[in-house]
Amino acid sequence: MSDISTVSGRRAEQADQADQIEHHDVVVIGAGVCGIFMLYRLLEHGFDATVLEAGSDVGGTWYWNRYPGARFDSESYTYGYSFSEELLQEWNWSEHFAPQPETLRYLQHVVAKFDLRPHMQFGCRVARNTYDEASNTWTVELQDGRRVSCRVLMTAIGLLSAATLPRYPGVESFAGRSFHTYNWPHEPVDFTGKRVAVIGTGATGVQVISAIADRVGELTVFQRRPNWCAPLHNRPITEAEMADIKSRYDEIFARCRETPGGFIHGPVRQSMFEVPEEERLAFWEELYASPGFGVWLGNYIDMLMDERANAEFTRFIADKIRARVNDPEVAEKLIPKDHGFGTRRVPMETRYFEAYNRDNVHLVDINETPIEEITPTGIRTSAQAYEFDIIVYATGFDAITGSFDRMEFVGVGGRTLREKWAEGPVTYLGLGASGFPNLLTLAGPTAGSVSTNFPRGIEEAVDWTTRLLLFMREHGYERIEPTAPAEREWTDHVKEMYAGLLLSNARSWMTGYNSNVEGHDRVRHVIYNGGAPRFRKRLARVAEHGYEGFSFA
Ligand code: NA7
């Protein structure tokens, strides 16, 4: 983390020499999928921009999450950038759902190909951003004391980048090795013969557990609430398949543009009750046997909206779990009882349930025997003390708003974004907030991109934001800020879009829930549920009307 690039070193030196802080038209915080593409567009249009990244290299999510089993749940060929035909044609994905190291290589390739690295600075953890009304600039202060100023500040800081540990006593006391999955070491961790604990059974825990079950000595999973998992059905992409994919990219991206989530999977626009039972069951069997999110996002439209329809499919999936887990008692523990299928993010798995058929894998339901503390040698529940060599915390994130809360944004009149969002995010289009001029929150809370196949959503957000900056340049505007009424209307609309969806009552990161963060142990309106096509139309309308809802000066 102290690994600061030569470029940043040089810049800092230059800044010192001139006895002034480094200044740019635009500062982008974050060199992940979003920040990389934003930088590309800014440079393409001649803006003077720099990216400040906390890590020692590019990649964001794919830089940090190095845990065993980390991979896409999006089809690889729908996750890559679509803006460059040359890039699409030269890159070969090796698997239908690429593993983390490959995605990281892909992003490094993009950065090298478009020569973006000279405009990026690493080892830059931002502490505080302050808007100055007199000069109409932002000053970004890094944790190491350096400062950079800019006219426009953009955040590309991720939705799942503020990792949270459980608040158990003794977390710091454990004498073995322990990691949150997000802060995984760069060198491989040797699990051979080790006694390993995994806490957490979300999408991440499910990937880790499946990946290490046959590598460890003993694996003990501490489960609070199980999730409805479904098979990923990953496999290698053959040369012929890759050639076919390359010839069909237009069609693939056109399909992604049609669906609410920006995936190739979109709902069947028919109630399941209109379909004869036999036909419905055959369709569900087909979905369960097919790769990717189809089982969740390509299902009958009422499955995620109607309790009765949801209950039908939930029963179908529960039976699948019972059929895959040998011990009926363990199977029942792995079947969620507090929420229906698809109302929380569905973890995609590869032989996850079969892991529990192994003699070396043990499931502890911490509702029955709560964890009381982490000890120097392991974990003590109300029933017994367990000894471990390694503890893996797959305990998730302070999602969507957490990455903003970790740094300070001080806007007009000294008001902070944290104060403004204390009761939940208040934004205009998820791209800005009133009282914070010239701050553009690419993929911020309640933006359409936050609930999509991420690159599909952010490409649109970046392109739209680029046109906004060009509009400002054309008109000589130096200040942009969402108006308060526009922000109120958008925030109300976001709330309305939760209504009618079964997910709106489920406690998950998609409703801003995190038991480990004060004030976030309740449902909050943090994502946009209106779907990508509706969001795209809205953005287009705003632009056509001269960026209505923003004030310019
Ligand atoms: P998630 O989906 O938020 O899952 C976190 C898991 O950790 C979940 O099973 C939690 O149980 C569990 N958890 C959290 N805190 C505790 C404590 N204190 N004690 C025990 N268990 C706990 O995060 P992931 O990293 O798996 O996935 C995040 C997203 O990343 C994923 O959806 C993909 O989009 C990529 P709970 O369910 O809250 O009872």
XYZ file of C-alpha atoms and ligand atoms in Angstrom:
592
model
C 0.000 0.000 0.000
C 2.967 2.267 0.422
C 3.881 1.327 -3.126
C 3.621 4.690 -4.839
C 4.256 4.728 -8.555
C 7.192 6.576 -10.035
C 4.702 8.824 -11.753
C 3.153 9.865 -8.482
C 6.601 10.322 -7.009
C 7.618 12.529 -9.890
C 4.416 14.534 -9.653
C 4.826 15.028 -5.932
C 8.385 16.223 -6.508
C 7.263 18.660 -9.178
C 4.530 19.909 -6.893
C 7.017 20.434 -4.059
C 9.398 22.247 -6.350
C 6.728 24.649 -7.453
C 5.631 24.985 -3.844
C 2.060 24.359 -4.852
C -0.261 21.427 -4.829
C -0.800 19.348 -7.921
C -3.836 20.528 -9.895
C -5.932 18.843 -12.592
C -9.169 19.534 -14.450
C -10.486 16.253 -13.159
C -9.490 13.855 -10.391
C -10.992 10.384 -10.494
C -10.771 8.374 -7.280
C -10.380 4.675 -8.009
C -8.675 2.641 -10.748
C -11.197 -0.177 -11.030
C -13.490 -1.036 -13.927
C -15.204 2.365 -13.718
C -12.181 4.603 -13.091
C -10.195 3.016 -15.919
C -12.889 3.712 -18.501
C -13.600 7.197 -17.166
C -9.934 8.070 -17.511
C -9.896 6.728 -21.056
C -12.785 8.980 -22.053
C -11.372 12.049 -20.279
C -8.032 11.748 -22.045
C -9.733 11.058 -25.354
C -11.459 14.433 -25.050
C -8.388 16.325 -23.968
C -9.162 16.795 -20.278
C -6.250 16.957 -17.910
C -7.064 14.113 -15.536
C -5.447 11.910 -12.971
C -6.647 8.795 -11.174
C -5.846 8.334 -7.489
C -5.888 4.694 -6.421
C -5.401 3.255 -2.926
C -4.032 -0.083 -4.146
C -0.612 -0.649 -5.664
C -2.094 -1.426 -9.070
C -5.243 -1.180 -11.165
C -8.257 -3.473 -10.887
C -10.402 -2.364 -7.932
C -12.641 -5.284 -7.027
C -10.422 -7.597 -9.086
C -7.275 -6.284 -7.448
C -8.473 -6.805 -3.871
C -10.594 -9.960 -3.999
C -7.893 -12.599 -4.466
C -9.513 -15.296 -2.363
C -9.669 -18.856 -3.715
C -12.671 -19.350 -5.955
C -13.187 -15.634 -6.778
C -14.713 -15.368 -10.235
C -17.463 -13.739 -12.297
C -21.091 -14.669 -12.006
C -21.586 -12.641 -15.194
C -20.745 -14.353 -18.475
C -17.153 -13.242 -19.176
C -18.010 -11.951 -22.637
C -20.719 -9.689 -21.206
C -18.367 -8.251 -18.602
C -15.600 -6.877 -20.839
C -15.691 -3.284 -22.084
C -17.635 -2.804 -25.291
C -16.175 0.558 -26.380
C -13.292 -0.755 -28.470
C -13.864 -3.233 -31.276
C -10.132 -3.858 -31.416
C -10.067 -4.784 -27.726
C -13.076 -7.075 -28.155
C -11.437 -8.863 -31.049
C -8.015 -9.312 -29.475
C -9.046 -10.541 -26.015
C -9.788 -14.244 -25.489
C -11.675 -15.280 -22.378
C -10.653 -18.726 -21.164
C -13.803 -19.631 -19.223
C -17.475 -18.761 -19.449
C -17.140 -17.239 -15.957
C -13.567 -16.010 -15.676
C -11.572 -16.378 -12.473
C -10.202 -13.288 -10.704
C -6.580 -13.528 -11.947
C -7.781 -13.482 -15.547
C -10.010 -10.441 -15.012
C -7.160 -8.625 -13.324
C -4.934 -9.444 -16.330
C -7.674 -8.170 -18.624
C -7.886 -4.820 -16.831
C -4.082 -4.517 -16.789
C -4.129 -5.217 -20.523
C -6.692 -2.452 -21.129
C -4.615 0.029 -19.134
C -1.454 -0.878 -21.063
C -3.161 -0.888 -24.451
C -4.549 2.618 -24.031
C -1.475 3.898 -22.221
C -3.437 5.004 -19.156
C -0.854 4.201 -16.484
C 1.054 7.513 -16.771
C -2.154 9.216 -15.648
C -2.641 7.041 -12.595
C -1.154 7.345 -9.131
C -1.071 4.383 -6.778
C -0.823 4.093 -3.009
C -3.140 7.083 -2.699
C -5.734 6.487 0.004
C -8.026 9.495 0.086
C -8.879 10.824 3.538
C -10.819 13.999 2.842
C -12.199 16.027 -0.060
C -13.064 19.669 0.529
C -14.927 21.982 -1.801
C -13.843 25.601 -1.830
C -16.597 27.981 -2.912
C -14.298 30.911 -3.673
C -12.106 29.084 -6.169
C -14.747 26.520 -7.120
C -12.304 23.663 -6.740
C -11.999 20.492 -4.727
C -8.941 19.681 -2.651
C -8.265 16.005 -2.179
C -6.173 15.129 0.862
C -4.476 11.760 0.992
C -3.855 9.843 4.181
C -0.111 10.440 3.782
C -0.705 14.192 3.822
C -0.297 14.905 0.102
C -2.905 17.108 -1.552
C -4.247 17.347 -5.088
C -6.754 19.916 -6.302
C -9.178 19.796 -9.207
C -12.135 21.507 -10.802
C -14.226 18.338 -10.992
C -13.982 15.430 -8.588
C -15.261 12.025 -9.676
C -15.700 8.969 -7.507
C -15.223 5.501 -8.953
C -14.840 3.906 -5.554
C -16.918 0.768 -5.930
C -20.103 -0.513 -4.375
C -18.552 -3.372 -2.488
C -15.227 -1.987 -1.376
C -15.719 -1.140 2.300
C -15.149 -4.586 3.816
C -16.643 -5.206 7.267
C -15.493 -7.559 9.991
C -17.921 -8.949 12.553
C -18.048 -7.140 15.866
C -17.112 -10.161 17.964
C -14.853 -9.631 20.942
C -11.322 -10.899 20.385
C -11.061 -10.548 16.587
C -7.635 -8.965 17.048
C -6.479 -11.645 19.483
C -6.375 -14.612 17.103
C -2.801 -15.920 16.884
C -3.199 -17.821 13.610
C -3.705 -16.252 10.178
C -6.995 -14.508 9.475
C -8.230 -12.432 6.558
C -11.313 -10.760 5.248
C -11.839 -12.118 1.730
C -11.507 -8.587 0.315
C -8.121 -8.024 1.939
C -6.662 -11.296 0.766
C -2.844 -11.603 0.668
C -1.115 -11.308 -2.692
C 0.881 -14.490 -2.178
C -1.069 -17.789 -2.212
C -2.273 -19.063 1.177
C -1.370 -22.686 1.873
C -4.433 -24.517 3.157
C -2.956 -28.000 3.004
C -3.909 -29.958 6.087
C -4.956 -26.776 7.917
C -7.917 -26.344 10.296
C -9.897 -23.570 8.670
C -12.971 -21.575 9.727
C -15.124 -19.629 7.285
C -17.586 -17.104 8.737
C -20.231 -15.981 6.242
C -22.197 -17.741 3.522
C -22.936 -15.008 0.969
C -21.748 -15.109 -2.652
C -18.135 -14.838 -1.461
C -18.282 -17.440 1.327
C -19.950 -19.883 -1.050
C -17.123 -19.457 -3.588
C -14.399 -19.857 -0.952
C -15.986 -22.881 0.728
C -16.389 -24.730 -2.580
C -12.834 -23.893 -3.630
C -11.022 -24.975 -0.472
C -13.157 -27.861 0.864
C -10.900 -30.507 -0.683
C -7.651 -28.652 0.064
C -7.951 -28.127 3.804
C -7.561 -30.541 6.679
C -10.820 -29.597 8.393
C -13.232 -26.874 7.328
C -15.826 -25.467 9.722
C -18.423 -23.108 8.278
C -20.126 -20.695 10.677
C -23.458 -19.853 9.112
C -25.855 -17.177 10.325
C -28.388 -17.145 7.494
C -28.130 -19.481 4.510
C -28.700 -18.157 0.985
C -30.507 -19.628 -1.976
C -27.594 -20.743 -4.118
C -27.780 -22.120 -7.658
C -25.253 -23.875 -9.908
C -22.988 -21.696 -12.052
C -22.181 -24.412 -14.625
C -18.864 -22.870 -15.565
C -16.665 -24.445 -18.234
C -13.799 -23.488 -20.516
C -14.511 -21.491 -23.665
C -13.215 -23.376 -26.695
C -11.435 -21.625 -29.549
C -14.460 -22.119 -31.784
C -16.785 -20.689 -29.118
C -14.562 -17.639 -28.663
C -14.548 -17.039 -32.424
C -18.330 -17.295 -32.424
C -18.610 -14.888 -29.470
C -16.370 -12.386 -31.278
C -18.605 -12.519 -34.320
C -21.695 -11.886 -32.173
C -20.607 -9.093 -29.841
C -23.095 -6.626 -31.337
C -25.924 -9.044 -30.716
C -24.686 -9.881 -27.200
C -24.449 -6.236 -26.121
C -27.787 -5.447 -27.763
C -29.315 -8.224 -25.644
C -27.686 -6.824 -22.503
C -29.170 -3.408 -23.281
C -32.680 -4.875 -23.321
C -32.648 -6.570 -19.937
C -33.220 -4.850 -16.583
C -29.906 -6.050 -15.182
C -27.687 -5.635 -18.243
C -27.149 -9.380 -18.417
C -28.032 -11.747 -21.253
C -30.708 -13.059 -18.874
C -33.994 -11.189 -18.694
C -37.368 -12.138 -17.226
C -39.969 -14.194 -19.053
C -42.787 -11.655 -19.285
C -45.496 -14.090 -18.324
C -46.960 -15.137 -14.993
C -45.919 -18.623 -13.975
C -49.565 -19.387 -13.240
C -50.471 -18.896 -16.894
C -48.200 -21.809 -17.743
C -49.298 -25.457 -17.257
C -47.477 -26.987 -14.306
C -45.674 -29.600 -16.362
C -44.324 -26.998 -18.754
C -43.280 -24.747 -15.883
C -41.383 -27.562 -14.159
C -39.624 -28.492 -17.402
C -38.585 -24.848 -17.821
C -37.269 -24.682 -14.262
C -35.273 -27.872 -14.753
C -33.777 -26.294 -17.852
C -32.928 -23.083 -15.973
C -31.328 -25.032 -13.120
C -29.187 -26.928 -15.625
C -28.153 -23.771 -17.526
C -25.131 -21.548 -16.837
C -25.311 -18.263 -14.978
C -28.020 -16.059 -13.543
C -30.872 -17.347 -15.765
C -32.370 -19.205 -12.822
C -32.699 -15.872 -10.994
C -33.085 -13.209 -13.675
C -34.484 -15.273 -16.560
C -37.407 -16.681 -14.611
C -41.127 -15.871 -14.808
C -41.654 -12.210 -14.057
C -43.882 -12.773 -11.009
C -41.269 -14.906 -9.267
C -39.622 -11.796 -7.758
C -42.854 -9.857 -7.208
C -45.593 -12.172 -6.057
C -45.319 -14.085 -2.754
C -47.266 -17.047 -4.068
C -45.247 -17.342 -7.276
C -42.034 -16.937 -5.316
C -43.068 -19.672 -2.892
C -43.566 -22.111 -5.784
C -40.058 -21.655 -7.140
C -38.585 -21.522 -3.650
C -40.019 -25.017 -3.018
C -38.485 -26.240 -6.271
C -35.022 -25.015 -5.239
C -35.357 -26.336 -1.670
C -35.927 -29.805 -3.111
C -32.787 -29.438 -5.220
C -30.789 -28.739 -2.057
C -32.349 -31.734 -0.286
C -31.389 -33.925 -3.237
C -27.773 -32.780 -3.176
C -26.999 -32.928 0.544
C -26.736 -36.421 2.030
C -27.527 -35.575 5.661
C -31.156 -34.332 5.879
C -30.417 -32.329 9.018
C -27.564 -30.487 7.315
C -29.742 -29.976 4.226
C -32.449 -28.293 6.312
C -29.859 -25.953 7.824
C -28.705 -24.967 4.343
C -32.243 -24.104 3.235
C -33.144 -20.461 3.954
C -36.314 -20.061 5.996
C -36.455 -16.264 6.365
C -36.598 -15.213 2.710
C -37.720 -16.547 -0.646
C -35.527 -17.405 -3.613
C -33.983 -14.411 -5.360
C -34.981 -11.806 -2.812
C -31.327 -11.516 -1.853
C -28.366 -11.790 -4.220
C -28.241 -15.430 -5.411
C -24.759 -16.898 -4.887
C -23.703 -18.982 -7.868
C -21.939 -22.155 -6.870
C -19.873 -25.044 -8.102
C -20.473 -28.170 -6.018
C -21.141 -26.013 -2.943
C -23.798 -28.274 -1.446
C -21.697 -31.356 -2.169
C -18.915 -29.858 -0.013
C -21.121 -30.620 3.012
C -21.117 -34.310 2.068
C -17.384 -34.465 2.801
C -16.240 -35.820 6.161
C -13.855 -32.891 6.688
C -16.533 -30.177 6.278
C -18.688 -29.186 9.246
C -21.569 -26.724 9.436
C -22.198 -24.708 12.590
C -25.521 -22.873 12.734
C -24.705 -19.835 14.844
C -28.353 -19.179 15.517
C -28.351 -22.354 17.630
C -24.914 -21.848 19.116
C -23.904 -18.182 18.765
C -20.267 -17.154 18.423
C -19.269 -15.610 21.752
C -15.729 -14.606 20.972
C -12.692 -15.067 18.804
C -9.903 -16.442 20.969
C -6.138 -16.643 20.402
C -6.601 -20.249 19.277
C -9.901 -20.122 17.455
C -13.603 -19.476 17.929
C -15.737 -20.059 20.990
C -19.471 -20.530 20.564
C -22.048 -20.987 23.307
C -21.545 -24.757 22.882
C -17.792 -25.289 22.499
C -14.348 -23.927 21.722
C -12.962 -24.659 18.236
C -9.271 -24.494 17.364
C -8.168 -23.150 13.992
C -5.023 -22.348 12.022
C -6.820 -19.942 9.675
C -10.021 -17.870 9.995
C -11.598 -16.537 6.808
C -14.038 -13.658 7.260
C -16.438 -13.741 4.299
C -18.589 -11.239 6.150
C -19.323 -8.808 3.335
C -19.344 -5.064 2.950
C -20.804 -1.818 4.115
C -22.302 -1.769 0.645
C -22.977 1.131 -1.704
C -22.553 3.996 0.768
C -19.686 2.535 2.832
C -16.993 3.521 0.343
C -18.231 7.136 0.583
C -18.450 7.071 4.374
C -14.836 5.958 4.680
C -13.615 9.298 3.367
C -14.865 12.765 4.118
C -16.597 14.929 1.516
C -17.021 18.485 2.759
C -19.360 20.521 0.576
C -20.936 23.964 0.597
C -21.044 25.552 4.058
C -18.900 22.813 5.563
C -21.656 20.198 5.386
C -20.431 16.626 4.923
C -21.878 13.993 2.646
C -21.957 11.620 5.595
C -24.282 14.041 7.421
C -26.430 14.514 4.341
C -26.773 10.752 3.833
C -27.206 9.858 7.518
C -30.764 8.625 6.894
C -29.900 7.090 3.509
C -28.505 8.423 0.238
C -30.122 11.507 -1.264
C -28.872 11.998 -4.831
C -29.846 13.127 -8.282
C -29.645 10.119 -10.640
C -27.072 8.619 -8.300
C -24.569 10.892 -10.024
C -24.438 13.889 -7.729
C -25.897 15.566 -4.676
C -26.972 19.135 -4.021
C -24.602 21.032 -1.787
C -21.664 19.239 -3.438
C -20.934 21.134 -6.649
C -18.577 19.571 -9.201
C -18.698 16.221 -7.463
C -19.787 13.492 -9.875
C -20.432 10.191 -8.158
C -20.044 7.742 -11.034
C -22.015 4.668 -10.017
C -22.953 6.301 -6.734
C -25.769 5.143 -4.460
C -29.107 4.878 -6.331
C -27.472 5.117 -9.784
C -28.805 2.681 -12.360
C -25.409 1.072 -12.837
C -25.323 -0.107 -9.232
C -27.887 -2.825 -9.858
C -26.576 -4.047 -13.208
C -23.919 -6.215 -14.705
C -21.437 -3.579 -13.624
C -19.458 -2.743 -16.793
C -22.655 -2.459 -18.834
C -24.032 0.101 -16.386
C -20.835 2.057 -15.906
C -20.072 2.372 -19.614
C -23.329 4.269 -19.906
C -22.692 6.358 -16.810
C -19.194 7.242 -18.020
C -20.333 8.142 -21.534
C -23.175 10.259 -20.190
C -20.860 12.031 -17.731
C -18.345 12.659 -20.517
C -21.034 14.348 -22.610
C -22.009 16.396 -19.575
C -18.431 17.653 -19.216
C -18.286 18.458 -22.929
C -21.552 20.399 -22.563
C -19.996 22.369 -19.718
C -16.851 23.047 -21.729
C -18.891 24.168 -24.731
C -20.897 26.611 -22.609
C -17.993 27.769 -20.523
C -19.591 26.490 -17.307
C -17.307 25.837 -14.393
C -19.780 24.763 -11.784
C -22.476 22.115 -11.821
C -24.762 21.052 -9.001
C -28.004 19.074 -8.786
C -30.950 21.178 -7.682
C -32.723 20.291 -4.443
C -36.133 19.619 -6.100
C -34.569 17.336 -8.726
C -32.800 15.436 -6.005
C -36.004 15.051 -3.966
C -37.929 13.787 -6.959
C -35.210 11.233 -7.808
C -34.912 10.019 -4.234
C -38.703 9.513 -4.047
C -38.637 7.692 -7.378
C -35.902 5.356 -6.084
C -38.103 4.517 -3.086
C -41.097 3.867 -5.331
C -39.058 1.445 -7.402
C -38.555 -0.752 -4.323
C -42.306 -1.072 -3.862
C -43.766 -4.274 -5.225
C -40.455 -6.096 -5.238
C -40.034 -8.905 -2.740
C -36.389 -7.953 -2.283
C -37.440 -4.709 -0.617
C -38.135 -6.490 2.668
C -35.109 -8.764 2.664
C -32.159 -7.797 4.798
C -29.189 -7.902 2.422
C -26.548 -5.617 0.997
C -29.022 -4.788 -1.794
C -31.171 -3.079 0.810
C -28.167 -1.499 2.491
C -28.300 -3.902 5.448
C -25.171 -4.728 7.427
C -25.399 -5.857 11.037
C -21.777 -4.877 11.622
C -22.268 -1.179 10.898
C -24.027 1.154 13.297
C -27.272 2.420 11.769
C -27.146 0.038 8.799
C -28.982 -2.824 10.494
C -32.218 -1.862 8.766
C -33.514 -1.740 5.213
C -32.342 1.337 3.241
C -33.016 2.512 -0.318
C -29.551 2.344 -1.832
C -29.959 0.849 -5.288
C -32.088 1.679 -8.306
C -34.618 -1.045 -9.038
C -36.213 0.506 -12.112
C -33.961 -1.443 -14.478
C -31.241 -0.330 -16.860
C -33.495 0.514 -19.851
C -35.630 2.867 -17.746
C -32.528 4.496 -16.250
C -31.022 4.924 -19.720
C -34.199 6.624 -20.982
C -34.188 8.931 -17.993
C -30.554 9.918 -18.562
C -31.279 10.578 -22.246
C -34.266 12.778 -21.372
C -32.243 14.776 -18.858
C -29.540 15.400 -21.467
C -32.040 16.312 -24.203
C -33.491 18.952 -21.894
C -30.146 20.658 -21.363
C -29.289 18.560 -18.313
C -32.438 19.491 -16.447
C -32.190 19.071 -12.703
C -28.660 20.472 -12.622
C -27.806 24.115 -12.141
C -24.787 25.514 -13.994
C -22.659 28.579 -13.452
P -22.709 -10.779 1.706
O -23.526 -11.305 0.613
O -23.154 -9.557 2.386
O -22.549 -11.952 2.763
C -21.947 -11.765 4.015
C -22.111 -13.014 4.817
O -21.481 -12.859 6.080
C -23.568 -13.353 5.102
O -23.721 -14.742 5.089
C -23.764 -12.780 6.504
O -24.802 -13.375 7.226
C -22.437 -13.113 7.119
N -22.129 -12.265 8.259
C -21.984 -10.922 8.276
N -21.717 -10.507 9.513
C -21.699 -11.598 10.292
C -21.480 -11.794 11.662
N -21.243 -10.775 12.474
N -21.535 -13.067 12.129
C -21.781 -14.093 11.303
N -21.987 -13.965 9.995
C -21.954 -12.722 9.490
O -21.211 -10.508 1.230
P -20.368 -11.310 0.154
O -18.972 -10.841 0.238
O -20.619 -12.758 0.272
O -20.993 -10.879 -1.200
C -21.082 -9.508 -1.553
C -21.262 -9.370 -3.011
O -19.978 -9.434 -3.634
C -22.003 -10.438 -3.705
O -23.350 -10.355 -3.638
C -21.504 -10.303 -5.121
O -22.226 -9.318 -5.820
C -20.104 -9.909 -4.958
P -26.315 -12.790 7.122
O -26.803 -13.224 5.788
O -26.210 -11.278 7.212
O -27.022 -13.394 8.247
